[in-house]
Coordinates of C-alpha atoms in Angstrom, one line a residue:
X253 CA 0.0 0.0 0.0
X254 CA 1.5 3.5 -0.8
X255 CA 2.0 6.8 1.3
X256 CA -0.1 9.8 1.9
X257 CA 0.2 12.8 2.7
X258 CA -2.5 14.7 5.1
X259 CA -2.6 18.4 6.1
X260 CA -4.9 19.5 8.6
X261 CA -5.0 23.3 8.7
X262 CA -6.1 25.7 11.2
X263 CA -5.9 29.2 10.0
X264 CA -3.9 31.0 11.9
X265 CA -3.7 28.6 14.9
X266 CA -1.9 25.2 14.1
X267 CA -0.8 23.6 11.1
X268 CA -0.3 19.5 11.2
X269 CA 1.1 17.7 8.1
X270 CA 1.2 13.8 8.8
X271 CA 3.1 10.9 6.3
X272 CA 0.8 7.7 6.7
X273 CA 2.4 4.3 5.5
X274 CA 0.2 1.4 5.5
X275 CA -2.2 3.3 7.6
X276 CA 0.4 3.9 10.6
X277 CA 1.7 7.0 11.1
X278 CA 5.6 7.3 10.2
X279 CA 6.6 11.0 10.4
X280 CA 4.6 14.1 12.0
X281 CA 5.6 17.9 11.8
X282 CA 3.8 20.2 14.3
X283 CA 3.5 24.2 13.6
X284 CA 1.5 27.0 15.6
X285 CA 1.5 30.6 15.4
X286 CA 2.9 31.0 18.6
X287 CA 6.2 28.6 17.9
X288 CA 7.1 29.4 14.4
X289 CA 10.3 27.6 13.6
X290 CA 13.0 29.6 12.2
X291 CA 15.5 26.9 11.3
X292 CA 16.9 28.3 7.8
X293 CA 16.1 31.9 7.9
X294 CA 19.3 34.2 7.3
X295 CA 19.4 37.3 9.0
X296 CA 22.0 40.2 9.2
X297 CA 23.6 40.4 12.8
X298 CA 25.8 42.1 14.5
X299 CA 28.2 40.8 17.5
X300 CA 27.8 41.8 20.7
X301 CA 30.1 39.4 22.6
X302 CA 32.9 37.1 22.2
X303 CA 33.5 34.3 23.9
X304 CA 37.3 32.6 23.7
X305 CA 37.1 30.3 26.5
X306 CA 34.2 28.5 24.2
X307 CA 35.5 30.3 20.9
X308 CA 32.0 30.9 19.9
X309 CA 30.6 34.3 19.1
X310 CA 27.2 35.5 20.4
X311 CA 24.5 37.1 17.5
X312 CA 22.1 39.9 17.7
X313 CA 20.5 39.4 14.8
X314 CA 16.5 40.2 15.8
X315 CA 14.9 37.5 18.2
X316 CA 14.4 37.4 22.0
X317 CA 17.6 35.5 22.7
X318 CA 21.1 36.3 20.7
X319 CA 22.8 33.5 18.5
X320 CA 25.6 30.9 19.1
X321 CA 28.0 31.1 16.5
X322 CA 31.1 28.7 17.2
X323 CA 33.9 28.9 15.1
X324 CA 33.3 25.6 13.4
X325 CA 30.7 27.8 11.5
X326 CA 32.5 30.9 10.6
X327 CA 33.4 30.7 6.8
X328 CA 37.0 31.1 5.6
X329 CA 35.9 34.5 3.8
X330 CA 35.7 35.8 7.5
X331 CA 38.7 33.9 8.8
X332 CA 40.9 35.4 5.9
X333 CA 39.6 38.7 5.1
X334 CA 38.9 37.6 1.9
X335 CA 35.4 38.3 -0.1
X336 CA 35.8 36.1 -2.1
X337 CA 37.3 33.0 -0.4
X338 CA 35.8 29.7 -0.9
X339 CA 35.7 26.4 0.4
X340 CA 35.3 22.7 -1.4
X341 CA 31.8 20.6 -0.5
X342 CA 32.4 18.4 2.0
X343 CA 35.9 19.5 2.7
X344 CA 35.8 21.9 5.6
X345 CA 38.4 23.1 7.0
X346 CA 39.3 21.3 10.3
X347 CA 39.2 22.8 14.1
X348 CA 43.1 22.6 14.2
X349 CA 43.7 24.8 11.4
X350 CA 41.3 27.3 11.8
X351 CA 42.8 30.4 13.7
X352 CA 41.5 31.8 17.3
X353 CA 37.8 33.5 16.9
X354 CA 39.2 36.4 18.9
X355 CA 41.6 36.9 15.7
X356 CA 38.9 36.4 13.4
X357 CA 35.9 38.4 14.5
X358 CA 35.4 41.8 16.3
X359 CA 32.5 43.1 18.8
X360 CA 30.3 45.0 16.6
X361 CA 30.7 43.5 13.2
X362 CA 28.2 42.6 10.6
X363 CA 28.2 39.6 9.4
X364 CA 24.9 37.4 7.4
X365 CA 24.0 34.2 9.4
X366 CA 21.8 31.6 8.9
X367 CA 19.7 29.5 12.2
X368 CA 20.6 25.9 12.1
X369 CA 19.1 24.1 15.4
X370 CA 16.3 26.3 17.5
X371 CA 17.3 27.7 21.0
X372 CA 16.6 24.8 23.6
X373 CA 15.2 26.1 27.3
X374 CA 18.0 28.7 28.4
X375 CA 20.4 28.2 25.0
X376 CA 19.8 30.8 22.3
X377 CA 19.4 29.4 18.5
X378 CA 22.5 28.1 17.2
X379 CA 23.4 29.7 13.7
X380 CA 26.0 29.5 10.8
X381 CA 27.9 30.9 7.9
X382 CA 28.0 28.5 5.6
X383 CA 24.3 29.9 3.6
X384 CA 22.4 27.2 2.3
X385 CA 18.9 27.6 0.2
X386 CA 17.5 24.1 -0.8
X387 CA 15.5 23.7 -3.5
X388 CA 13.4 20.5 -4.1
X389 CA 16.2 18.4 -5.5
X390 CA 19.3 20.7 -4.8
X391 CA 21.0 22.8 -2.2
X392 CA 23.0 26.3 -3.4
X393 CA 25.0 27.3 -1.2
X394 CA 27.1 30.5 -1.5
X395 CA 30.9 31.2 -1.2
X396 CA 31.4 26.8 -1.7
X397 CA 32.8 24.9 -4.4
X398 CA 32.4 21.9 -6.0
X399 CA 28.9 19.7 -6.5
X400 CA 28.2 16.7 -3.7
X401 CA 25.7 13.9 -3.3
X402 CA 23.8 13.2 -0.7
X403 CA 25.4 10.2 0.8
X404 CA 21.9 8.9 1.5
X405 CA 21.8 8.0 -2.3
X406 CA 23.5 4.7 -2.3
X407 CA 22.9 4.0 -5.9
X408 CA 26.7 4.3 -7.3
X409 CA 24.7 4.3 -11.1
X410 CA 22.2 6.8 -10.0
X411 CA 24.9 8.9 -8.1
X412 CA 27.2 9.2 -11.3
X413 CA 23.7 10.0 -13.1
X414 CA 23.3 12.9 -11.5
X415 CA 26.5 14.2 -10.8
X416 CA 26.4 14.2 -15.1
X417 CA 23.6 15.8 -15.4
X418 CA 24.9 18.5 -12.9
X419 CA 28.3 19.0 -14.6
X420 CA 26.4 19.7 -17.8
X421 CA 24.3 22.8 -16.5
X422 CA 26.0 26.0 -16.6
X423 CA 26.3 26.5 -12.8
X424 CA 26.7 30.1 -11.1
X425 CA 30.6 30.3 -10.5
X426 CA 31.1 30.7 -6.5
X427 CA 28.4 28.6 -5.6
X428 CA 28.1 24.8 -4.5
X429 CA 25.8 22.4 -4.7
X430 CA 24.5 19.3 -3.2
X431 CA 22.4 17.1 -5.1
X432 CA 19.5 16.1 -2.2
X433 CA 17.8 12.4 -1.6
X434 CA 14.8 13.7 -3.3
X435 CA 16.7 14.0 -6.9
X436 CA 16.5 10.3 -7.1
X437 CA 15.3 9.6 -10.7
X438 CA 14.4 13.4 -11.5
X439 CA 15.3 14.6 -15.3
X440 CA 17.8 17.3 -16.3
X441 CA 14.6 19.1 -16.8
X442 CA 13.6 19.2 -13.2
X443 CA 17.2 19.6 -12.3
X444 CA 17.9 22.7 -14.2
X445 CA 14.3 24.4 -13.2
X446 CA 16.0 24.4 -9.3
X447 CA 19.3 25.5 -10.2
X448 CA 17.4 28.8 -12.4
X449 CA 14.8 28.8 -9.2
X450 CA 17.4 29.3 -6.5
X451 CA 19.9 31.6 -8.6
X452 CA 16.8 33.6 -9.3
X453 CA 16.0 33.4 -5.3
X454 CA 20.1 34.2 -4.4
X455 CA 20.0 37.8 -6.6
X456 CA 16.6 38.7 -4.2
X457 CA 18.4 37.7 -1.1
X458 CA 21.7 39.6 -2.1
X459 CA 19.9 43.1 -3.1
X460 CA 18.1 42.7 0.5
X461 CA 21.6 42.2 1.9
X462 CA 22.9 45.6 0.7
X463 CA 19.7 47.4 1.9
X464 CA 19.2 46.3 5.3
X465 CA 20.8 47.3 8.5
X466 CA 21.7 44.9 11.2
X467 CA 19.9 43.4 13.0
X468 CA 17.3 42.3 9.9
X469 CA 15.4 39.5 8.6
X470 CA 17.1 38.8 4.9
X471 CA 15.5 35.4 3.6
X472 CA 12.4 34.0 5.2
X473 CA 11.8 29.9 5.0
X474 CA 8.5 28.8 3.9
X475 CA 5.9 27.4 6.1
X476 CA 5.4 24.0 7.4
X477 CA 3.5 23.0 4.3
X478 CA 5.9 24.1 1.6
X479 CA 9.0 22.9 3.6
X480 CA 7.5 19.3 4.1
X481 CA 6.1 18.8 0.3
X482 CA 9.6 20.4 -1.1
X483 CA 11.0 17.6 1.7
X484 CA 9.9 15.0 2.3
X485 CA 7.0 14.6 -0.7
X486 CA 8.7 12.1 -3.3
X487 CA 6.2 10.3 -6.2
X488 CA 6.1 7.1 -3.8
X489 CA 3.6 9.2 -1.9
X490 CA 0.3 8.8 -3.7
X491 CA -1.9 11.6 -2.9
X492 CA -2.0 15.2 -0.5
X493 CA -5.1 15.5 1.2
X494 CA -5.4 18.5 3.1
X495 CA -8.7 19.5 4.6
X496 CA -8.2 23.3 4.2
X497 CA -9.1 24.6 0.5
X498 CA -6.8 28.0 0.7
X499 CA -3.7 25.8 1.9
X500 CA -4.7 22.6 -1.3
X501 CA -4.6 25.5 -3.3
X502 CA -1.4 27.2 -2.0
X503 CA 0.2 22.9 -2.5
X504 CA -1.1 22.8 -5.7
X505 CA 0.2 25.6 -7.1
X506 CA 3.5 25.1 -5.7
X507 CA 3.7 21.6 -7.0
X508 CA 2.7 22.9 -10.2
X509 CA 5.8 25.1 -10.1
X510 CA 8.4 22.2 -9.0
X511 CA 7.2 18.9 -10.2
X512 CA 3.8 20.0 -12.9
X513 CA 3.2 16.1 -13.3
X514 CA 2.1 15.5 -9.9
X515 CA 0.3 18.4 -8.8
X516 CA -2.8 16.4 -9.3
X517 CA -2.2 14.3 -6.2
X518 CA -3.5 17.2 -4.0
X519 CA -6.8 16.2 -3.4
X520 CA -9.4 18.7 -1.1
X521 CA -11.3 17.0 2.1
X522 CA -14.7 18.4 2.9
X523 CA -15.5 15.8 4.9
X524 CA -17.5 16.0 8.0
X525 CA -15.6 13.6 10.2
X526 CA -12.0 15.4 11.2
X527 CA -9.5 14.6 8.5
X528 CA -6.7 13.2 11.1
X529 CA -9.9 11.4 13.5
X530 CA -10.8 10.0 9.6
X531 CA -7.5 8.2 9.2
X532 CA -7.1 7.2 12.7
X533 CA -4.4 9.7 13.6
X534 CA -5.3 11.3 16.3
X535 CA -5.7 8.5 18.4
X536 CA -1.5 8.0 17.3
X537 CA -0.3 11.4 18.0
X538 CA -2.5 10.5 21.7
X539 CA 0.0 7.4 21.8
X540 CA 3.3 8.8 21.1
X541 CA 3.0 11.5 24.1
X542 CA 2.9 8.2 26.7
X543 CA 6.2 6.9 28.1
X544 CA 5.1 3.4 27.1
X545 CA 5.0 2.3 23.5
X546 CA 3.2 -1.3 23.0
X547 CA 4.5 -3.7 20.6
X548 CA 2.3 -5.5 18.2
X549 CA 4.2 -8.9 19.8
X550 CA 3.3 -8.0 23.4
X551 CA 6.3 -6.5 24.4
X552 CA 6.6 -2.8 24.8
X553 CA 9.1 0.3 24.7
X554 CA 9.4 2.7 28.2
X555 CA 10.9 6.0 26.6
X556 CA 12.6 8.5 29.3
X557 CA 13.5 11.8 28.4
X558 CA 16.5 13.1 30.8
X559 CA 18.2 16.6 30.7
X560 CA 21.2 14.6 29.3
X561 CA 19.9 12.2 27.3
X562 CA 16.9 9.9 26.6
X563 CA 16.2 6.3 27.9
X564 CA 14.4 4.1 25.6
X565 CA 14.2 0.2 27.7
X566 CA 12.6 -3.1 25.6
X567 CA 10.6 -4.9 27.5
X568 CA 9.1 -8.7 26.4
X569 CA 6.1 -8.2 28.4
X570 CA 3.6 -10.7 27.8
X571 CA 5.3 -12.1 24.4
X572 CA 5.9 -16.2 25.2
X573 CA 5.2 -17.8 22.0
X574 CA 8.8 -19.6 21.9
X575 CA 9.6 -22.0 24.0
X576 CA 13.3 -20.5 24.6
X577 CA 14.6 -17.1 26.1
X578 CA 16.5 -16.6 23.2
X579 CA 14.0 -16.6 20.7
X580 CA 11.7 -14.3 22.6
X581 CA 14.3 -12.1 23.1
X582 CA 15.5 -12.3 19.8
X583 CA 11.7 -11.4 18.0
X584 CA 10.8 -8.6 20.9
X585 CA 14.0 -6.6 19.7
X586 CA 13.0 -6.9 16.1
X587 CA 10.3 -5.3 16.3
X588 CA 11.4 -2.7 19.0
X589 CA 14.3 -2.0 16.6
X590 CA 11.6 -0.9 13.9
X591 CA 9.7 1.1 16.2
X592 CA 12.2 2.8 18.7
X593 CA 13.3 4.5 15.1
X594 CA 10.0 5.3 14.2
X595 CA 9.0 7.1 18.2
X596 CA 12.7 9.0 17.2
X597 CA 11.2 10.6 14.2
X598 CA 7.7 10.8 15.7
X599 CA 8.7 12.6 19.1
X600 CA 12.1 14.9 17.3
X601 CA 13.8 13.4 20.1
X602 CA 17.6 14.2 19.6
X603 CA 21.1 14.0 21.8
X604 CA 22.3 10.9 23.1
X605 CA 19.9 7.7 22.9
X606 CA 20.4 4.9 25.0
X607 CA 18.6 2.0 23.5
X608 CA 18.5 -1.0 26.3
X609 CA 17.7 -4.3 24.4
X610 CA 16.4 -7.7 26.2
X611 CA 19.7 -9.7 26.3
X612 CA 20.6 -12.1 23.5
X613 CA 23.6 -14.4 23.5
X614 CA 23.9 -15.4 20.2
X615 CA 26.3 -13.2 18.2
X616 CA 24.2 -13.4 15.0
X617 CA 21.1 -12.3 16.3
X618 CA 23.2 -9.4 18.1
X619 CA 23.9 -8.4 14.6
X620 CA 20.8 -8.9 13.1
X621 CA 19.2 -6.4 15.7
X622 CA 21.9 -3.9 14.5
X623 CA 21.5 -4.0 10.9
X624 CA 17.6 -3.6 11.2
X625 CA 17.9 -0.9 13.6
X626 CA 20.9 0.8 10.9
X627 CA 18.5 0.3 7.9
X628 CA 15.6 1.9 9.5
X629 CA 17.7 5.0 10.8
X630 CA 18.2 5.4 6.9
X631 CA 14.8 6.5 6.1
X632 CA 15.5 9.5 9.4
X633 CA 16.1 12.8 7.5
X634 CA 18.0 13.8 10.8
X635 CA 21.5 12.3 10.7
X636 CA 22.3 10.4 13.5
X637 CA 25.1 7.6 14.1
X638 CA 24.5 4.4 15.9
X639 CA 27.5 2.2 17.7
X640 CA 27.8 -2.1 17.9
X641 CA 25.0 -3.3 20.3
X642 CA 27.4 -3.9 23.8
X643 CA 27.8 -6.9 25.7
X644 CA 24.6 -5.6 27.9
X645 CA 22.4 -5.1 25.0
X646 CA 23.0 -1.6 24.4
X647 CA 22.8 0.3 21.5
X648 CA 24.3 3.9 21.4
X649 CA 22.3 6.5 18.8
X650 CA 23.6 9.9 18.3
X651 CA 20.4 11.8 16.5
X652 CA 20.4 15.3 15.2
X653 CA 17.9 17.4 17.0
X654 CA 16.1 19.0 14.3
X655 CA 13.7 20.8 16.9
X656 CA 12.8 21.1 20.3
X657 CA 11.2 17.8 20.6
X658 CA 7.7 17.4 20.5
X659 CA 6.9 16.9 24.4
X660 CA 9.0 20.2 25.4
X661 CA 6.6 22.3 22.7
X662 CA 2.9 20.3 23.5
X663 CA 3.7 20.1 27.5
X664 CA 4.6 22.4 30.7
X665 CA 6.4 21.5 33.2
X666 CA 3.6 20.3 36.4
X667 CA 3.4 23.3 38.8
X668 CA 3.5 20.5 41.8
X669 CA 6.2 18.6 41.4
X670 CA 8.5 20.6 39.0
X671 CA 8.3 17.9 36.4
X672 CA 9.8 15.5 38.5
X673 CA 6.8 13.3 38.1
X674 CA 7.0 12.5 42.4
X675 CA 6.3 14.9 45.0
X676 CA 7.4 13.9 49.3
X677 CA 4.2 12.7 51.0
X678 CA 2.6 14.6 53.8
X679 CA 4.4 13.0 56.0
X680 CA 7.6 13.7 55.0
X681 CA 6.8 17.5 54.2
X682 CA 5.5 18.1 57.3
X683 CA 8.7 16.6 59.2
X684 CA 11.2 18.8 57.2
X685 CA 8.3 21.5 58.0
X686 CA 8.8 21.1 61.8
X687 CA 12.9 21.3 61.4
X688 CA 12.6 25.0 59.9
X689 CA 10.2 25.6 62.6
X690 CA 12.4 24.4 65.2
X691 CA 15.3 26.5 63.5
X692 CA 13.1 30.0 63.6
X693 CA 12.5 29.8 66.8
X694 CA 16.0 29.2 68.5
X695 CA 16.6 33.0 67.0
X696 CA 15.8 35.2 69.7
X697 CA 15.2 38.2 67.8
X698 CA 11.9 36.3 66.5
X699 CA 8.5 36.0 68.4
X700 CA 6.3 35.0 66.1
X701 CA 6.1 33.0 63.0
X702 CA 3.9 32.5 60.0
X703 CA 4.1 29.7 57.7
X704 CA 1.7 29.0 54.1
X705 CA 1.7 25.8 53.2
X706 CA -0.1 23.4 50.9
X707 CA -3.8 23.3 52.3
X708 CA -3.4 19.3 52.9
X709 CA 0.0 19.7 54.6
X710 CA -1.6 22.7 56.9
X711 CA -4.4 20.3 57.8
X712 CA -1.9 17.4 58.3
X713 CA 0.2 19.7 60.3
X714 CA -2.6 20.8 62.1
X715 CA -3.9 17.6 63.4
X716 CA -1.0 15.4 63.3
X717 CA 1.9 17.6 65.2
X718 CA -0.8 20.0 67.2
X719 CA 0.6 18.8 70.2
X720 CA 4.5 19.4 68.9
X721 CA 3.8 22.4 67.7
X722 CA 2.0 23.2 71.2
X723 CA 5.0 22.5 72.8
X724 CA 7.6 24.4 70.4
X725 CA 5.1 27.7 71.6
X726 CA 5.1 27.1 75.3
X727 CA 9.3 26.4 75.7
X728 CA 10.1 29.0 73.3
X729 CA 7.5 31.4 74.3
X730 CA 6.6 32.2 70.7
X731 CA 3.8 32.3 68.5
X732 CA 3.6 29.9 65.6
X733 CA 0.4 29.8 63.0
X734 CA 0.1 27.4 59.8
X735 CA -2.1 28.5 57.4
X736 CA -3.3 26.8 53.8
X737 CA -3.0 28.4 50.9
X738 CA -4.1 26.9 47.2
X739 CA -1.4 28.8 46.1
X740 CA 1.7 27.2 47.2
X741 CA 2.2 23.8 45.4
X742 CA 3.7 20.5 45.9
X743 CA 6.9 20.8 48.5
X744 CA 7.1 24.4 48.6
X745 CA 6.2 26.9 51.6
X746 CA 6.4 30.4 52.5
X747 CA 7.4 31.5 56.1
X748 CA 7.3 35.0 57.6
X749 CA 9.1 35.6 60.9
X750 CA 8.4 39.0 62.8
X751 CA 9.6 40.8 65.7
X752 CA 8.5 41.8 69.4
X753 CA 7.5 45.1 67.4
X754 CA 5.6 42.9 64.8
X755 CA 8.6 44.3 62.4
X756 CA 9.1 41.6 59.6
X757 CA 12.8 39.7 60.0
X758 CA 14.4 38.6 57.0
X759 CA 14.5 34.3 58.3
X760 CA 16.7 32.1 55.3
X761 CA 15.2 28.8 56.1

């Protein structure tokens, strides 16, 4: 069964795209108004620090939070001096040889960057030198060299194809390119229609880079819809449906612009049942924002996110259909292999993966786990790099984080337990409770004491340690009251200490 393609739109609000294969969802992409991505926007900035102890520059160059430039991403024109100054595809210059940032940039210079990764929590976008526009089946990029392929196109025939085809265009000189996965099969025709598409696109952004002052907004990406048909929409997807008429238009006619054959495939939905409840999707995306993933055997995946990297554990379950450990084992991480890759791509999880399989002594099916696990990660747009299972069952994934993932944008953190997922128990808060109690009232410049706390810890407090609390008063000779408030959540509490004046005394509990 082939591919689609669904778009549900809501104007202004939210824009979903979903690629369905064999009617199971395989990748989602999420966009609302209020958390536009601007991954591949270039912008004019100007630096306001520098950082040699990281050599890494920091951006102003529009948004909220300035940019991370590292020197990894500064382009030789910049490390040189030199306008002009170009470097081959695929051969960047290394770390060693690249001179101190210090010597390279100055505070206060412009320079035109481009956002590669979208800031993270506290960390400000990251961003780069190296421009890149990609078209449907190339990338331009300015100030390179050379043409590359994708190394995602395995083909040796179909790689030596292109590159031909490519080699007989007449290519804009300092400019490189990089034929993309999508180019698989395409025609000089289609080829050449990029290559005049983005050179057309270049001159636009160039004029705007002479006019503007820093900071600016100099090239704009498309929105979610554009981006995902230009790619990840290939002819083994059999229809678009999108169940917004102003956004099938807006495909269509880009389509018709890029690949005129196939613009037919958008098809408008004017369904009453919810496109997305229609296919079955919604119920999905329900299922991939769970820590447990069910397997279609019985067994079932437990994926932890952690500030340093995320926990994905196999679990047999209820599987038994062999009569061996082995075997079990063996089909549970087959199938977990398939799907721990497809919850990567679903969830834009990114950073270190630790991927704990059920243990398998035999070597070959060790090995067999690995290659199905490699051979999925293929089909990832996001590079990522994946060691040799270990003699504990672990396999190592490095994944590109191509955005925040998808629980940091859909969730917030719980109010009550600080997204901890536990909170102490009454007893236990009301004990720690007592010990700043005890502490405020050995200082003699206090006489009385005021503490808000959780309404069920007040009441707690105010049944189960009356007769502590009684006792504090009478051998200190000091007031204490415990009120409830609805305000203060989870483990926290507020205490107010005041004088024989009733003057308020600063107390650090």
């Amino acid at each position: 069964m082939s591919k689609e393609m669904l778009i549900n739109s809501v104007q202004g609000e939210e824009c979903r795209v979903a690629v369905v294969d064999n009617k199971k969802l395989d990748e989602l992409y999420i966009e609302r108004a209020s958390l536009v991505s601007h991954v591949g926007n270039m912008y004019k900035g100007k630096i306001v620090n520098i950082e040699p102890s990281i050599q890494a520059a920091f951006i102003d160059f529009g948004l909220a939070k300035n940019g991370f430039l590292h020197i990894s991403d500064v382009h030789p024109k910049y490390l040189s001096g030199k306008a002009d100054k170009s470097e081959k595809i695929g051969r960047r210059q290394s770390l060693s040889k690249r001179p101190p940032i210090q010597r390279c940039l100055k505070k206060g210079q412009e320079l035109i960057v481009q956002v590669t990764k979208e800031g993270i929590g506290t960390k400000g976008p990251t961003l780069t030198t190296y421009l890149s526009l990609p078209g449907k089946h190339i990338v331009m990029m300015p100030g390179m060299s050379k043409v590359g392929v994708s190394q995602k196109i395995e083909d040796e025939d179909e790689r030596k194809r292109l590159k031909k085809i490519i080699d007989s265009l007449e290519l804009p000189k300092d400019f490189g390119f990089i034929i993309r996965t999508a180019a698989i099969g395409a025609t000089k025709r289609s080829l050449r229609n990029d290559v005049n598409y983005l050179t057309r696109l270049w001159k636009a952004i160039r004029k705007k880079m002479e006019t503007s002052k820093a900071p600016a907004e100099i090239y704009k990406e498309s929105d979610l819809v554009i981006r995902t048909i230009r790619d990840v929409f290939t002819s083994s997807i059999s229809k678009i449906v999108c169940d917004s008429e102003i956004v099938s238009k807006k495909a269509r006619d880009f389509l018709s612009i890029i690949q005129p054959r196939l613009k037919r495939r958008v098809i408008y939905y004017d369904g009453k049942t919810p496109l997305f409840h229609k296919y079955g999707i919604e119920q999905e995306i329900t299922n991939i924002q769970s820590s447990r993933v069910e397997l279609n055997c019985g067994g079932s995946l437990v994926i932890e996110q952690t500030e340093a990297l995320v926990a994905i554990d196999v679990n047999s379950g209820r599987y038994r259909k062999h009569e061996n450990a082995e075997a079990t084992a063996h089909k549970t991480n087959m199938e977990a292999a398939k799907e721990i890759v497809r919850q990567l791509k679903l969830r834009d999880l990114g950073g270190l993966i630790v991927c704990d399989f059920i243990d398998m002594r035999d070597r070959k099916n060790k090995r067999q786990v690995e290659q199905i696990f490699r051979d999925e990660l293929k089909s990832d747009r996001a590079r990522s790099k994946a060691l040799r299972m270990s003699a504990f069952g672990l396999i190592e994934v490095t994944r590109q984080r191509m955005r925040p993932s998808l629980q940091s944008t859909t969730y917030l953190k719980c109010p009550r337990c600080g997204g901890k997922g536990i909170i102490k128990n009454l007893e236990s808060q009301s004990l720690e409770l007592m010990r700043t109690l005890n502490l405020a009232v050995a200082r003699g410049d206090i006489k009385r004491i005021e503490m808000l706390v959780e309404p069920d810890v007040a009441s707690f407090m105010l049944n189960e340690n009356r007769a502590a609390i009684t006792q504090i008063e009478t051998q200190s000779d000091k007031q204490i009251l415990i009120k409830g408030d609805p305000n203060v959540l989870g483990d926290d509490f507020k205490i107010d200490c005041f004088n024989e004046r009733g003057s308020k005394v600063q107390f650090m509990g």
